[in-house]
mmCIF file of C-alpha atoms in Angstrom:
data_model
loop_
_atom_site.group_PDB
_atom_site.id
_atom_site.type_symbol
_atom_site.label_atom_id
_atom_site.label_comp_id
_atom_site.label_asym_id
_atom_site.label_seq_id
_atom_site.Cartn_x
_atom_site.Cartn_y
_atom_site.Cartn_z
ATOM 1 C CA PRO A 42 9.980 34.743 -47.645
ATOM 2 C CA LEU A 43 12.638 35.695 -45.491
ATOM 3 C CA GLN A 44 12.109 38.606 -42.806
ATOM 4 C CA VAL A 45 14.813 40.882 -41.449
ATOM 5 C CA VAL A 46 14.094 42.013 -37.822
ATOM 6 C CA GLY A 47 16.858 43.870 -36.447
ATOM 7 C CA GLY A 48 19.560 42.975 -38.981
ATOM 8 C CA LYS A 49 18.931 39.245 -38.526
ATOM 9 C CA VAL A 50 16.999 36.998 -40.919
ATOM 10 C CA LYS A 51 14.274 34.979 -39.694
ATOM 11 C CA LYS A 52 12.969 32.020 -41.242
ATOM 12 C CA PRO A 53 9.142 31.823 -40.878
ATOM 13 C CA GLY A 54 7.788 28.922 -39.044
ATOM 14 C CA LYS A 55 10.526 28.204 -36.406
ATOM 15 C CA ARG A 56 9.997 29.620 -33.139
ATOM 16 C CA GLY A 57 12.386 29.533 -29.929
ATOM 17 C CA ARG A 58 15.883 28.232 -29.550
ATOM 18 C CA LYS A 59 17.628 25.687 -32.381
ATOM 19 C CA PRO A 60 18.419 22.751 -29.718
ATOM 20 C CA ALA A 61 21.728 22.781 -29.303
ATOM 21 C CA LYS A 62 23.977 19.663 -30.691
ATOM 22 C CA ILE A 63 24.429 17.886 -27.214
ATOM 23 C CA ASP A 64 27.448 15.335 -26.736
ATOM 24 C CA LEU A 65 25.532 11.743 -26.934
ATOM 25 C CA LYS A 66 28.140 10.074 -24.863
ATOM 26 C CA ALA A 67 27.105 12.964 -22.073
ATOM 27 C CA LYS A 68 23.514 12.668 -22.472
ATOM 28 C CA LEU A 69 23.536 8.966 -22.162
ATOM 29 C CA GLU A 70 25.631 8.985 -19.029
ATOM 30 C CA ARG A 71 23.297 11.323 -17.621
ATOM 31 C CA SER A 72 20.335 9.523 -18.313
ATOM 32 C CA ARG A 73 22.144 6.556 -16.600
ATOM 33 C CA GLN A 74 23.167 9.056 -13.580
ATOM 34 C CA SER A 75 19.295 9.933 -13.243
ATOM 35 C CA ALA A 76 17.737 5.997 -13.555
ATOM 36 C CA ARG A 77 20.559 5.282 -10.491
ATOM 37 C CA GLU A 78 18.792 8.184 -8.647
ATOM 38 C CA CYS A 79 15.593 7.498 -9.345
ATOM 39 C CA ARG A 80 16.339 3.700 -8.227
ATOM 40 C CA ALA A 81 17.708 4.860 -5.076
ATOM 41 C CA ARG A 82 14.735 6.829 -4.013
ATOM 42 C CA LYS A 83 12.693 4.279 -5.077
ATOM 43 C CA LYS A 84 14.688 1.730 -2.607
ATOM 44 C CA LEU A 85 14.680 4.252 0.171
ATOM 45 C CA ARG A 86 11.061 4.803 -0.311
ATOM 46 C CA TYR A 87 10.357 1.027 -0.284
ATOM 47 C CA GLN A 88 12.227 0.379 2.867
ATOM 48 C CA TYR A 89 10.367 3.485 4.411
ATOM 49 C CA LEU A 90 6.981 2.041 3.602
ATOM 50 C CA GLU A 91 8.076 -1.531 4.869
ATOM 51 C CA GLU A 92 9.029 -0.486 7.973
ATOM 52 C CA LEU A 93 5.750 1.977 8.789
ATOM 53 C CA VAL A 94 3.688 -1.530 7.775
ATOM 54 C CA SER A 95 6.020 -3.521 10.571
ATOM 55 C CA SER A 96 5.138 -0.693 13.024
ATOM 56 C CA ARG A 97 1.836 -0.392 12.572
ATOM 57 C CA GLU A 98 1.541 -4.534 12.595
ATOM 58 C CA ARG A 99 3.396 -4.353 15.906
ATOM 59 C CA ALA A 100 0.880 -1.367 17.385
ATOM 60 C CA ILE A 101 -2.382 -3.530 16.144
ATOM 61 C CA CYS A 102 -0.637 -6.775 17.808
ATOM 62 C CA ALA A 103 -0.526 -4.762 20.862
ATOM 63 C CA LEU A 104 -4.063 -3.252 20.899
ATOM 64 C CA ARG A 105 -4.989 -6.953 20.183
ATOM 65 C CA GLU A 106 -3.590 -8.765 23.277
ATOM 66 C CA GLU A 107 -4.782 -5.298 25.488
ATOM 67 C CA LEU A 108 -8.631 -6.068 23.632
ATOM 68 C CA GLU A 109 -8.031 -9.800 25.040
ATOM 69 C CA MET A 110 -6.953 -8.643 28.214
ATOM 70 C CA TYR A 111 -10.099 -6.380 28.577
ATOM 71 C CA LYS A 112 -12.179 -9.581 27.436
ATOM 72 C CA GLN A 113 -10.726 -11.709 30.362
ATOM 73 C CA TRP A 114 -11.697 -9.137 32.725
ATOM 74 C CA CYS A 115 -14.951 -8.498 31.130
ATOM 75 C CA MET A 116 -15.659 -12.510 31.512
ATOM 76 C CA ALA A 117 -14.559 -12.539 35.298
ATOM 77 C CA MET A 118 -16.931 -9.574 36.369
ATOM 78 C CA ASP A 119 -19.549 -11.248 34.211
ATOM 79 C CA GLN A 120 -18.907 -14.208 36.794
ATOM 80 C CA GLY A 121 -18.530 -11.520 39.934
ATOM 81 C CA LYS A 122 -15.421 -11.726 40.091
ATOM 82 C CA ILE A 123 -12.898 -8.764 40.469
ATOM 83 C CA PRO A 124 -9.572 -8.928 38.437
ATOM 84 C CA SER A 125 -6.566 -7.848 40.719
ATOM 85 C CA GLU A 126 -5.864 -5.309 38.156
ATOM 86 C CA ILE A 127 -8.953 -3.610 38.559
ATOM 87 C CA LYS A 128 -9.133 -3.701 41.814
ATOM 88 C CA ALA A 129 -5.158 -2.194 42.072
ATOM 89 C CA LEU A 130 -6.599 0.883 39.866
ATOM 90 C CA LEU A 131 -9.569 1.445 41.902
ATOM 91 C CA THR A 132 -7.529 1.567 45.473
ATOM 92 C CA GLY A 133 -4.714 3.525 43.232
ATOM 93 C CA GLU A 134 -7.670 5.936 42.341
ATOM 94 C CA GLU A 135 -9.209 5.834 45.907
ATOM 95 C CA GLN A 136 -5.532 6.388 47.225
ATOM 96 C CA GLY A 137 -4.748 9.553 44.381
ATOM 97 C CA LYS A 138 -8.578 11.099 45.611
ATOM 98 C CA ALA A 139 -7.805 11.013 49.102
ATOM 99 C CA GLN A 140 -4.629 12.669 48.688
ATOM 100 C CA GLN A 141 -5.812 15.312 46.306
ATOM 101 C CA ASN A 142 -8.611 16.119 49.072
ATOM 102 C CA SER A 143 -5.859 16.348 52.143
ATOM 103 C CA THR A 144 -3.690 18.671 49.695
ATOM 104 C CA LYS A 145 -6.996 20.936 49.093
ATOM 105 C CA LEU A 146 -7.405 20.745 52.618
ATOM 106 C CA ALA A 147 -4.365 22.068 53.769
ATOM 107 C CA LYS A 148 -3.921 24.858 50.860
ATOM 108 C CA ALA A 149 -7.401 25.770 52.162
ATOM 109 C CA ALA A 150 -6.377 26.285 55.837
ATOM 110 C CA LYS A 151 -3.134 27.521 54.912
ATOM 111 C CA THR A 152 -5.098 30.159 52.961
ATOM 112 C CA GLU A 153 -7.487 30.995 55.853
ATOM 113 C CA ALA A 154 -4.677 30.771 58.587
ATOM 114 C CA ASN A 155 -3.071 33.593 56.133
ATOM 115 C CA SER A 156 -5.838 35.872 55.525
ATOM 116 C CA SER A 157 -6.960 35.649 59.185
ATOM 117 C CA ASN A 158 -3.547 37.009 60.568
ATOM 118 C CA PRO A 159 -2.621 40.402 59.772
#
């Protein structure tokens, strides 16, 4: 049975738009282009991941070297020796603390002098 809706004849069981007759060559070309773009994206993604892996590997090597250095320091300190790097760090911190204290004292003296002089 055919239905007439708004002057148009409709067949039952068929919904939506009819597939347009697409030129097969154009469809194949679009498919090829899409595949080319997909391969290019995949290539870029793999390059990015390879760079990420190599940078992480470099970071791991640097951290391993640092860990080995700390192990050497600990072994030296266990034998009663203080590594020169630690001495430098300690004296640098002490000098830094002394400078901070002297700066604080100078600022305190200035504020006292300013508050006592009207």
